[in-house]
Amino acid sequence: DTAVSQTPKYLVTQMGNDKSIKCEQNLGHDTMYWYKQDSKKFLKIMFSYNNKELIINETVPNRFSPKSPDKAHLNLHINSLELGDSAVYFCASSLPSWREGGTDTQYFGPGTRLTVL
Amino acid sequence: AQTVTQSQPEMSVQEAETVTLSCTYDTSESDYYLFWYKQPPSRQMILVIRQEAYKQQNATENRFSVNFQKAAKSFSLKISDSQLGDAAMYFCAYRSYQLEDSNYQLIWGAGTKLIIKP
């Protein structure tokens, strides 16, 4: 029944390591997103994929790379982790209103709390 | 560029009372969407309510309703009969309505922390 799922929910790792966060949605949506939420709760869009093509790439370091094997999955790979990468990362998906059944509403996963030591 | 402002970092309300959270936005567009999301301590982002700018009628979802003032660019959220489970961060968000453009980005406010007093 889970609409948007993320794994893992918690990730604790050392500086310099490489890690991945996986996201899957079973809503049949076209567009998927990655957000970063900092300690002050501010949400920042990182990436957006529409039908497996990158359509938003905000000014995030190139250590972050989104990978979408198909339109139901959008994974986030992070190289050479830094202390400042500690945050909660959210995956989300949506279907545009010009598509049948679409409402442009973004549905979020449960978030992944990343802690870099 | 569009911006969304939530001027109340924190609000508190007595259980069973009514509270209104404010949100203003700046845009030159005439068609757009506005959203309120709730983030409880569990950190899950949950859609509360959605408003289409071309609709005059204010959106309502059970105890949650909005006061959408398009000319004033205001989109406040009213929570009636507040319950302990309403305690959360509330985020206001804006999305432009573009049929052709593939920019699906939401513009987010900074959030309002709502405290419910028993």
Coordinates of N, CA and C in Angstrom, one line a residue:
Chain A
D1 N 0.8 -1.2 0.0 CA 0.0 0.0 0.0 C 0.8 1.3 0.0
T2 N 2.1 1.1 0.4 CA 3.0 2.3 0.5 C 3.1 3.0 -0.8
A3 N 2.8 4.3 -0.8 CA 2.8 5.1 -2.1 C 4.2 5.5 -2.5
V4 N 4.9 6.1 -1.6 CA 6.3 6.5 -1.9 C 7.1 6.0 -0.7
S5 N 8.1 5.1 -1.1 CA 8.9 4.5 0.0 C 10.4 4.9 -0.2
Q6 N 11.1 5.0 0.9 CA 12.5 5.3 0.8 C 13.3 4.3 1.7
T7 N 14.4 4.0 1.3 CA 15.3 3.1 2.2 C 16.7 3.6 2.0
P8 N 17.4 3.7 3.2 CA 17.0 3.4 4.5 C 16.3 4.6 5.1
K9 N 15.7 4.5 6.3 CA 15.1 5.6 7.0 C 16.1 6.3 7.8
Y10 N 17.1 5.6 8.2 CA 18.2 6.2 9.0 C 19.5 5.7 8.4
L11 N 20.5 6.7 8.3 CA 21.8 6.3 7.7 C 22.9 7.1 8.5
V12 N 23.7 6.4 9.2 CA 24.8 7.0 9.9 C 26.1 6.5 9.3
T13 N 27.0 7.4 8.9 CA 28.2 7.1 8.2 C 29.3 8.0 8.5
Q14 N 30.5 7.7 8.1 CA 31.7 8.5 8.3 C 31.9 9.4 7.1
M15 N 32.6 10.5 7.4 CA 33.0 11.5 6.4 C 33.8 10.8 5.4
G16 N 33.6 11.1 4.1 CA 34.4 10.6 3.0 C 33.8 9.3 2.4
N17 N 32.8 8.7 3.1 CA 32.2 7.5 2.5 C 31.2 7.9 1.4
D18 N 30.9 6.9 0.6 CA 29.9 7.0 -0.5 C 28.6 6.2 0.0
K19 N 27.5 6.8 -0.2 CA 26.2 6.1 0.2 C 25.1 6.4 -0.8
S20 N 24.1 5.5 -0.8 CA 23.0 5.7 -1.7 C 21.7 5.6 -0.9
I21 N 20.7 6.4 -1.3 CA 19.3 6.3 -0.8 C 18.4 6.0 -1.9
K22 N 17.5 5.0 -1.7 CA 16.7 4.5 -2.7 C 15.2 5.1 -2.5
C23 N 14.6 5.3 -3.6 CA 13.2 5.8 -3.6 C 12.4 5.0 -4.6
E24 N 11.2 4.6 -4.3 CA 10.3 4.0 -5.2 C 8.9 4.5 -5.0
Q25 N 8.1 4.7 -6.0 CA 6.7 5.1 -5.9 C 5.9 4.2 -6.8
N26 N 4.7 3.8 -6.2 CA 3.8 2.9 -6.9 C 2.5 3.6 -7.3
L27 N 2.6 4.9 -7.5 CA 1.5 5.8 -7.8 C 1.3 6.0 -9.3
G28 N 2.2 5.5 -10.1 CA 2.2 5.7 -11.6 C 2.5 7.1 -12.0
H29 N 3.2 7.9 -11.1 CA 3.5 9.3 -11.4 C 4.7 9.4 -12.4
D30 N 4.7 10.5 -13.0 CA 5.7 10.8 -14.0 C 6.9 11.5 -13.5
T31 N 6.7 12.3 -12.4 CA 7.8 13.1 -11.9 C 8.2 12.7 -10.5
M32 N 9.5 12.6 -10.3 CA 10.0 12.4 -8.9 C 11.0 13.4 -8.5
Y33 N 11.2 13.6 -7.2 CA 12.0 14.7 -6.7 C 12.8 14.2 -5.5
W34 N 13.9 14.9 -5.3 CA 14.7 14.8 -4.1 C 14.8 16.2 -3.5
Y35 N 14.5 16.2 -2.1 CA 14.6 17.4 -1.3 C 15.6 17.1 -0.2
K36 N 16.2 18.2 0.2 CA 17.0 18.2 1.4 C 16.3 19.1 2.5
Q37 N 16.1 18.6 3.7 CA 15.6 19.4 4.8 C 16.6 19.6 5.8
D38 N 17.1 20.8 6.0 CA 18.1 21.1 7.0 C 17.6 21.1 8.5
S39 N 18.5 21.4 9.4 CA 18.1 21.4 10.8 C 17.0 22.4 11.2
K40 N 16.9 23.5 10.3 CA 15.9 24.5 10.6 C 14.6 24.2 9.8
K41 N 14.5 23.0 9.3 CA 13.3 22.5 8.6 C 13.1 23.1 7.3
F42 N 14.1 23.9 6.7 CA 13.9 24.5 5.4 C 14.0 23.4 4.4
L43 N 13.1 23.4 3.4 CA 13.1 22.4 2.4 C 13.7 23.0 1.1
K44 N 14.7 22.2 0.6 CA 15.3 22.7 -0.6 C 15.2 21.6 -1.7
I45 N 14.7 22.0 -2.9 CA 14.7 21.0 -4.0 C 16.1 20.8 -4.5
M46 N 16.4 19.5 -4.7 CA 17.7 19.1 -5.2 C 17.6 18.7 -6.7
F47 N 16.7 17.8 -6.9 CA 16.6 17.2 -8.3 C 15.1 16.9 -8.5
S48 N 14.8 16.9 -9.9 CA 13.5 16.4 -10.3 C 13.7 15.6 -11.6
Y49 N 13.0 14.5 -11.7 CA 13.1 13.7 -12.9 C 11.7 13.6 -13.4
N50 N 11.6 13.8 -14.7 CA 10.3 13.6 -15.4 C 10.5 12.6 -16.5
N51 N 9.9 11.4 -16.4 CA 10.1 10.3 -17.4 C 11.5 10.0 -17.6
K52 N 12.2 9.9 -16.5 CA 13.6 9.6 -16.5 C 14.6 10.6 -17.0
E53 N 14.1 11.8 -17.2 CA 15.0 12.9 -17.6 C 15.1 14.0 -16.6
L54 N 16.3 14.5 -16.3 CA 16.5 15.5 -15.3 C 15.9 16.8 -15.8
I55 N 15.0 17.4 -15.0 CA 14.4 18.7 -15.5 C 14.7 19.8 -14.5
I56 N 15.1 19.5 -13.3 CA 15.6 20.5 -12.4 C 16.9 20.0 -11.8
N57 N 17.9 20.8 -11.8 CA 19.1 20.5 -11.1 C 19.6 21.7 -10.4
E58 N 19.2 21.9 -9.2 CA 19.5 23.1 -8.4 C 21.0 23.0 -8.1
T59 N 21.5 24.1 -7.5 CA 22.9 24.2 -7.3 C 23.4 23.3 -6.2
V60 N 23.4 22.0 -6.4 CA 23.9 21.1 -5.4 C 25.3 20.6 -5.9
P61 N 26.1 20.2 -5.0 CA 27.4 19.8 -5.4 C 27.3 18.5 -6.3
N62 N 28.3 18.4 -7.2 CA 28.2 17.3 -8.1 C 28.6 15.9 -7.4
R63 N 28.8 16.0 -6.1 CA 29.0 14.8 -5.3 C 27.6 14.0 -5.2
F64 N 26.6 14.8 -5.5 CA 25.2 14.2 -5.4 C 24.8 13.9 -6.8
S65 N 24.4 12.6 -7.1 CA 24.0 12.2 -8.4 C 22.7 11.4 -8.3
P66 N 21.7 11.9 -9.0 CA 20.4 11.1 -9.0 C 20.5 10.1 -10.1
K67 N 19.9 9.0 -9.9 CA 19.8 7.9 -10.9 C 18.4 7.3 -11.0
S68 N 17.9 7.3 -12.1 CA 16.5 6.8 -12.3 C 16.5 5.6 -13.3
P69 N 16.5 4.4 -12.8 CA 16.4 3.3 -13.7 C 15.1 3.1 -14.5
D70 N 14.1 3.6 -13.9 CA 12.8 3.7 -14.5 C 11.9 4.7 -13.8
K71 N 10.7 5.0 -14.4 CA 10.0 6.2 -13.8 C 9.4 5.9 -12.5
A72 N 9.5 4.7 -11.9 CA 9.0 4.4 -10.6 C 10.1 4.5 -9.5
H73 N 11.4 4.7 -10.0 CA 12.5 4.8 -9.0 C 13.4 6.0 -9.3
L74 N 13.8 6.6 -8.2 CA 14.8 7.7 -8.3 C 15.7 7.6 -7.1
N75 N 16.9 7.1 -7.4 CA 17.9 6.9 -6.3 C 18.8 8.1 -6.2
L76 N 19.3 8.3 -5.0 CA 20.3 9.4 -4.8 C 21.6 8.8 -4.3
H77 N 22.6 9.1 -5.1 CA 23.9 8.6 -4.7 C 24.8 9.8 -4.2
I78 N 25.5 9.6 -3.1 CA 26.3 10.7 -2.6 C 27.7 10.3 -2.4
N79 N 28.6 10.9 -3.1 CA 30.1 10.6 -2.9 C 30.7 11.5 -1.9
S80 N 31.8 10.9 -1.3 CA 32.7 11.7 -0.4 C 31.9 12.6 0.6
L81 N 31.1 11.9 1.4 CA 30.2 12.6 2.3 C 30.9 13.6 3.2
E82 N 30.2 14.7 3.4 CA 30.8 15.8 4.3 C 29.8 16.0 5.5
L83 N 30.4 16.6 6.5 CA 29.5 16.9 7.7 C 28.3 17.7 7.3
G84 N 28.4 18.6 6.4 CA 27.3 19.5 6.0 C 26.2 18.7 5.3
D85 N 26.5 17.5 4.9 CA 25.4 16.7 4.2 C 24.4 16.1 5.2
S86 N 24.7 16.2 6.5 CA 23.8 15.7 7.5 C 22.4 16.5 7.4
A87 N 21.4 15.8 7.2 CA 20.1 16.4 6.9 C 19.1 15.2 6.8
V88 N 17.8 15.6 6.6 CA 16.8 14.7 6.2 C 16.5 14.8 4.7
Y89 N 16.6 13.7 4.0 CA 16.4 13.7 2.5 C 15.0 13.1 2.2
F90 N 14.2 13.9 1.5 CA 12.9 13.4 1.1 C 12.8 13.1 -0.4
C91 N 12.2 12.0 -0.7 CA 11.8 11.7 -2.1 C 10.3 12.1 -2.2
A92 N 9.9 12.5 -3.4 CA 8.5 12.8 -3.6 C 8.2 12.5 -5.1
S93 N 6.9 12.4 -5.4 CA 6.4 12.2 -6.8 C 5.2 12.9 -7.0
S94 N 4.9 13.2 -8.3 CA 3.7 13.8 -8.7 C 3.3 13.5 -10.1
L95 N 2.0 13.8 -10.4 CA 1.5 13.6 -11.8 C 0.9 14.9 -12.2
P96 N 1.3 15.5 -13.4 CA 0.8 16.8 -13.7 C -0.7 16.8 -14.0
S97 N -1.3 17.9 -13.8 CA -2.8 18.0 -13.9 C -3.2 17.8 -15.4
W98 N -2.3 18.0 -16.4 CA -2.7 17.8 -17.7 C -2.7 16.4 -18.1
R99 N -2.3 15.5 -17.2 CA -2.4 14.1 -17.4 C -3.7 13.6 -16.7
E100 N -4.3 12.6 -17.3 CA -5.5 12.1 -16.7 C -5.3 11.6 -15.3
G101 N -6.1 12.1 -14.4 CA -6.0 11.8 -13.0 C -4.9 12.6 -12.2
G102 N -4.2 13.4 -12.9 CA -3.1 14.2 -12.3 C -3.7 15.4 -11.6
T103 N -3.0 15.8 -10.5 CA -3.4 16.9 -9.7 C -2.2 17.8 -9.4
D104 N -1.1 17.5 -9.9 CA 0.1 18.3 -9.5 C 0.5 18.3 -8.1
T105 N -0.1 17.5 -7.3 CA 0.2 17.4 -5.9 C 1.4 16.5 -5.7
Q106 N 2.4 16.9 -4.9 CA 3.5 16.1 -4.6 C 3.3 15.2 -3.4
Y107 N 3.6 13.9 -3.5 CA 3.4 13.0 -2.4 C 4.8 12.6 -1.9
F108 N 5.0 12.6 -0.6 CA 6.3 12.4 -0.1 C 6.6 11.1 0.5
G109 N 7.8 10.6 0.5 CA 8.2 9.5 1.2 C 8.5 9.8 2.7
P110 N 8.8 8.8 3.5 CA 9.0 9.1 4.9 C 10.2 9.8 5.3
G111 N 11.1 10.0 4.4 CA 12.4 10.7 4.7 C 13.5 9.8 5.1
T112 N 14.7 10.2 4.8 CA 15.9 9.5 5.3 C 16.8 10.4 6.1
R113 N 17.0 10.1 7.3 CA 17.8 11.0 8.2 C 19.3 10.5 8.0
L114 N 20.0 11.4 7.4 CA 21.5 11.1 7.1 C 22.3 11.8 8.2
T115 N 23.1 11.1 8.9 CA 24.1 11.7 9.8 C 25.5 11.3 9.4
V116 N 26.3 12.4 9.2 CA 27.7 12.2 8.8 C 28.6 12.5 10.0
L117 N 29.4 11.6 10.4 CA 30.2 11.7 11.6 C 31.6 12.1 11.2
Chain B
A1 N 10.9 36.2 -9.6 CA 10.7 34.8 -9.1 C 9.7 34.8 -8.0
Q2 N 9.0 33.7 -7.9 CA 8.0 33.6 -6.8 C 8.6 33.3 -5.5
T3 N 8.0 33.9 -4.5 CA 8.4 33.6 -3.1 C 7.2 33.3 -2.2
V4 N 7.4 32.6 -1.2 CA 6.4 32.3 -0.2 C 6.8 32.6 1.2
T5 N 6.0 33.4 1.9 CA 6.4 33.8 3.2 C 5.4 33.4 4.3
Q6 N 5.9 32.7 5.3 CA 5.1 32.4 6.5 C 5.7 33.2 7.6
S7 N 5.0 34.2 8.1 CA 5.5 35.1 9.0 C 5.5 34.7 10.5
Q8 N 4.9 33.6 10.7 CA 4.7 33.1 12.1 C 5.6 31.8 12.3
P9 N 6.8 32.0 12.9 CA 7.6 30.8 13.1 C 7.0 29.8 14.0
E10 N 6.1 30.3 15.0 CA 5.5 29.4 15.9 C 4.1 29.9 16.3
M11 N 3.2 29.0 16.5 CA 1.9 29.4 17.0 C 1.4 28.4 18.0
S12 N 0.6 28.8 19.0 CA 0.1 27.9 19.9 C -1.4 28.1 20.1
V13 N -2.1 27.0 20.3 CA -3.6 27.1 20.5 C -4.0 26.1 21.5
Q14 N -5.1 26.4 22.2 CA -5.7 25.5 23.2 C -6.5 24.5 22.4
E15 N -6.4 23.2 22.9 CA -7.1 22.1 22.3 C -8.6 22.5 22.2
A16 N -9.2 22.2 21.0 CA -10.6 22.4 20.7 C -10.8 23.8 20.2
E17 N -9.8 24.7 20.3 CA -10.0 26.0 19.7 C -9.6 26.1 18.3
T18 N -9.8 27.3 17.7 CA -9.5 27.5 16.3 C -8.2 28.3 16.1
V19 N -7.4 28.0 15.1 CA -6.2 28.7 14.9 C -6.0 29.0 13.4
T20 N -5.4 30.1 13.1 CA -5.2 30.4 11.7 C -3.7 30.7 11.4
L21 N -3.2 30.0 10.5 CA -1.8 30.1 10.1 C -1.7 30.9 8.8
S22 N -0.8 31.9 8.8 CA -0.8 32.8 7.6 C 0.3 32.4 6.6
C23 N 0.0 32.8 5.4 CA 0.9 32.5 4.3 C 0.6 33.6 3.2
T24 N 1.7 34.2 2.8 CA 1.6 35.2 1.7 C 2.6 34.8 0.6
Y25 N 2.3 35.2 -0.6 CA 3.2 34.8 -1.7 C 3.3 35.9 -2.7
D26 N 4.3 35.8 -3.5 CA 4.5 36.9 -4.5 C 4.7 36.2 -5.8
T27 N 3.9 36.6 -6.8 CA 3.9 36.1 -8.1 C 3.3 37.0 -9.1
S28 N 3.7 36.9 -10.4 CA 3.1 37.7 -11.4 C 2.2 36.8 -12.3
E29 N 2.1 35.6 -11.9 CA 1.3 34.7 -12.7 C -0.2 34.7 -12.3
S30 N -1.0 34.3 -13.1 CA -2.5 34.3 -12.8 C -3.0 32.9 -12.5
D31 N -2.3 31.9 -13.0 CA -2.7 30.5 -12.7 C -1.6 29.8 -11.9
Y32 N -2.0 29.2 -10.8 CA -1.1 28.5 -10.0 C -1.8 27.7 -9.0
Y33 N -1.0 26.9 -8.3 CA -1.6 26.0 -7.2 C -1.0 26.5 -5.9
L34 N -1.7 26.3 -4.8 CA -1.2 26.6 -3.5 C -1.5 25.3 -2.6
F35 N -0.6 25.0 -1.8 CA -0.7 23.8 -0.9 C -0.4 24.2 0.5
W36 N -1.0 23.4 1.4 CA -0.5 23.3 2.8 C -0.1 21.9 3.1
Y37 N 1.1 21.7 3.6 CA 1.6 20.4 4.0 C 1.8 20.5 5.5
K38 N 1.6 19.3 6.1 CA 1.9 19.1 7.6 C 3.0 18.2 7.8
Q39 N 3.9 18.5 8.7 CA 5.0 17.6 9.1 C 5.0 17.4 10.6
P40 N 4.4 16.3 11.0 CA 4.4 16.0 12.5 C 5.8 15.5 12.9
P41 N 6.0 15.3 14.2 CA 7.3 14.8 14.7 C 7.8 13.5 14.0
S42 N 6.9 12.8 13.5 CA 7.3 11.6 12.7 C 8.1 11.9 11.4
R43 N 8.0 13.2 11.1 CA 8.7 13.8 9.9 C 8.1 13.5 8.5
Q44 N 7.0 12.7 8.5 CA 6.4 12.5 7.3 C 5.7 13.8 6.8
M45 N 5.9 14.1 5.5 CA 5.2 15.3 4.9 C 3.8 14.8 4.4
I46 N 2.8 15.5 4.9 CA 1.4 15.1 4.6 C 0.7 16.2 4.0
L47 N 0.1 16.0 2.8 CA -0.7 17.0 2.2 C -2.0 17.3 3.1
V48 N -2.2 18.6 3.4 CA -3.4 19.0 4.2 C -4.5 19.4 3.2
I49 N -4.1 20.4 2.3 CA -5.1 21.0 1.5 C -4.5 21.6 0.2
R50 N -5.3 21.6 -0.8 CA -4.8 22.1 -2.1 C -5.8 23.1 -2.7
Q51 N -5.3 24.2 -3.3 CA -6.2 25.2 -3.8 C -5.7 25.6 -5.2
E52 N -6.6 25.6 -6.2 CA -6.3 26.1 -7.5 C -6.6 27.5 -7.6
A53 N -5.8 28.4 -8.1 CA -5.9 29.8 -8.1 C -7.2 30.3 -8.9
Y54 N -7.5 29.5 -9.9 CA -8.6 30.0 -10.8 C -10.0 29.7 -10.1
K55 N -10.0 28.9 -9.0 CA -11.2 28.6 -8.3 C -11.5 29.7 -7.3
Q56 N -12.6 30.3 -7.3 CA -13.0 31.3 -6.3 C -13.3 30.6 -4.9
Q57 N -13.8 29.4 -4.9 CA -14.2 28.8 -3.7 C -13.0 28.3 -2.9
N58 N -13.1 28.6 -1.6 CA -12.0 28.2 -0.7 C -12.1 26.7 -0.5
A59 N -10.9 26.0 -0.6 CA -10.8 24.6 -0.4 C -11.1 24.3 1.1
T60 N -11.7 23.1 1.3 CA -12.0 22.6 2.7 C -11.7 21.1 2.8
E61 N -11.1 20.7 3.9 CA -10.9 19.3 4.1 C -11.2 19.1 5.6
N62 N -12.5 18.6 5.9 CA -12.9 18.4 7.3 C -12.6 19.6 8.1
R63 N -11.8 19.5 9.1 CA -11.6 20.7 10.1 C -10.6 21.7 9.5
F64 N -10.0 21.4 8.3 CA -9.1 22.4 7.7 C -9.7 23.1 6.6
S65 N -9.6 24.4 6.6 CA -10.1 25.2 5.5 C -9.1 26.4 5.2
V66 N -9.2 26.9 4.0 CA -8.3 28.0 3.7 C -9.1 29.3 3.4
N67 N -8.4 30.4 3.6 CA -9.0 31.7 3.2 C -8.0 32.2 2.1
F68 N -8.5 32.0 0.9 CA -7.6 32.3 -0.3 C -8.1 33.7 -0.8
Q69 N -7.2 34.7 -0.7 CA -7.4 36.0 -1.2 C -6.4 36.3 -2.3
K70 N -6.9 36.1 -3.5 CA -6.0 36.1 -4.7 C -5.4 37.5 -4.9
A71 N -6.2 38.5 -4.8 CA -5.7 39.9 -5.0 C -4.7 40.3 -3.9
A72 N -4.9 39.8 -2.7 CA -3.9 40.1 -1.6 C -2.8 39.1 -1.6
K73 N -2.8 38.1 -2.4 CA -1.8 37.0 -2.5 C -1.6 36.5 -1.1
S74 N -2.8 36.1 -0.5 CA -2.8 35.5 0.8 C -3.5 34.2 0.8
F75 N -2.9 33.2 1.6 CA -3.5 31.9 1.6 C -3.3 31.3 3.0
S76 N -4.3 31.7 3.9 CA -4.2 31.3 5.3 C -4.9 29.9 5.5
L77 N -4.4 29.2 6.5 CA -5.0 27.9 6.8 C -5.7 28.0 8.2
K78 N -7.0 27.7 8.2 CA -7.7 27.7 9.5 C -7.9 26.2 9.9
I79 N -7.6 26.0 11.2 CA -7.8 24.7 11.8 C -8.8 24.8 12.9
S80 N -10.0 24.2 12.7 CA -11.0 24.3 13.7 C -11.0 23.1 14.6
D81 N -11.5 23.3 15.9 CA -11.5 22.2 16.8 C -10.1 21.5 16.9
S82 N -9.1 22.3 17.2 CA -7.7 21.8 17.2 C -7.6 20.5 18.1
Q83 N -6.9 19.6 17.6 CA -6.6 18.3 18.3 C -5.1 18.1 18.6
L84 N -4.8 17.4 19.6 CA -3.4 17.1 19.9 C -2.6 16.6 18.7
G85 N -3.3 15.8 17.9 CA -2.6 15.3 16.7 C -2.3 16.3 15.6
D86 N -2.8 17.5 15.8 CA -2.6 18.6 14.8 C -1.2 19.2 15.0
A87 N -0.6 18.9 16.2 CA 0.7 19.5 16.5 C 1.7 19.1 15.4
A88 N 2.3 20.0 14.8 CA 3.2 19.7 13.6 C 3.8 21.0 13.1
M89 N 4.8 20.9 12.2 CA 5.2 22.0 11.3 C 4.2 22.1 10.2
Y90 N 3.8 23.3 9.8 CA 2.9 23.4 8.7 C 3.7 24.3 7.6
F91 N 3.7 23.8 6.4 CA 4.4 24.4 5.3 C 3.4 24.9 4.2
C92 N 3.5 26.1 3.8 CA 2.8 26.6 2.7 C 3.6 26.5 1.4
A93 N 3.1 26.1 0.3 CA 3.9 25.9 -1.0 C 3.1 26.4 -2.2
Y94 N 3.8 26.9 -3.1 CA 3.3 27.5 -4.4 C 3.9 26.7 -5.6
R95 N 3.0 26.5 -6.6 CA 3.5 25.9 -7.8 C 2.8 26.6 -9.0
S96 N 3.6 27.0 -9.9 CA 3.0 27.7 -11.1 C 2.3 26.6 -11.9
Y97 N 1.3 27.0 -12.7 CA 0.5 26.2 -13.5 C 0.9 26.4 -14.9
Q98 N 1.8 25.4 -15.4 CA 2.3 25.6 -16.8 C 2.1 24.3 -17.6
L99 N 1.3 24.4 -18.6 CA 0.9 23.2 -19.3 C 2.1 22.7 -20.1
E100 N 2.9 23.6 -20.7 CA 4.0 23.2 -21.6 C 5.3 23.0 -20.9
D101 N 5.6 23.9 -19.9 CA 6.9 23.9 -19.3 C 7.0 22.7 -18.4
S102 N 8.2 22.2 -18.3 CA 8.4 21.0 -17.4 C 8.9 21.3 -16.1
N103 N 8.8 22.6 -15.7 CA 9.3 23.0 -14.4 C 8.2 22.7 -13.3
Y104 N 8.4 21.6 -12.6 CA 7.4 21.2 -11.6 C 7.7 21.7 -10.2
Q105 N 8.6 22.6 -10.1 CA 9.1 22.9 -8.8 C 8.1 23.6 -7.9
L106 N 8.1 23.2 -6.6 CA 7.3 23.8 -5.6 C 8.2 24.9 -4.9
I107 N 7.6 26.0 -4.6 CA 8.3 27.1 -3.8 C 7.7 27.0 -2.4
W108 N 8.6 26.8 -1.5 CA 8.2 26.5 -0.1 C 8.3 27.7 0.8
G109 N 7.4 27.8 1.8 CA 7.6 28.8 2.9 C 8.5 28.1 4.0
A110 N 8.9 28.9 4.9 CA 9.8 28.4 6.0 C 9.2 27.6 7.0
G111 N 7.8 27.6 7.1 CA 7.1 26.7 8.0 C 6.7 27.4 9.3
T112 N 5.6 26.9 9.9 CA 5.1 27.4 11.2 C 4.9 26.2 12.1
K113 N 5.5 26.3 13.2 CA 5.4 25.2 14.2 C 4.1 25.5 15.0
L114 N 3.2 24.5 15.0 CA 2.0 24.6 15.7 C 2.0 23.8 16.9
I115 N 1.8 24.4 18.1 CA 1.7 23.7 19.4 C 0.3 23.7 19.8
I116 N -0.1 22.5 20.3 CA -1.5 22.4 20.8 C -1.4 22.2 22.3
K117 N -2.1 23.1 23.0 CA -2.0 23.0 24.5 C -3.2 22.2 25.0
P118 N -3.0 21.2 25.8 CA -4.1 20.3 26.3 C -4.9 21.1 27.3

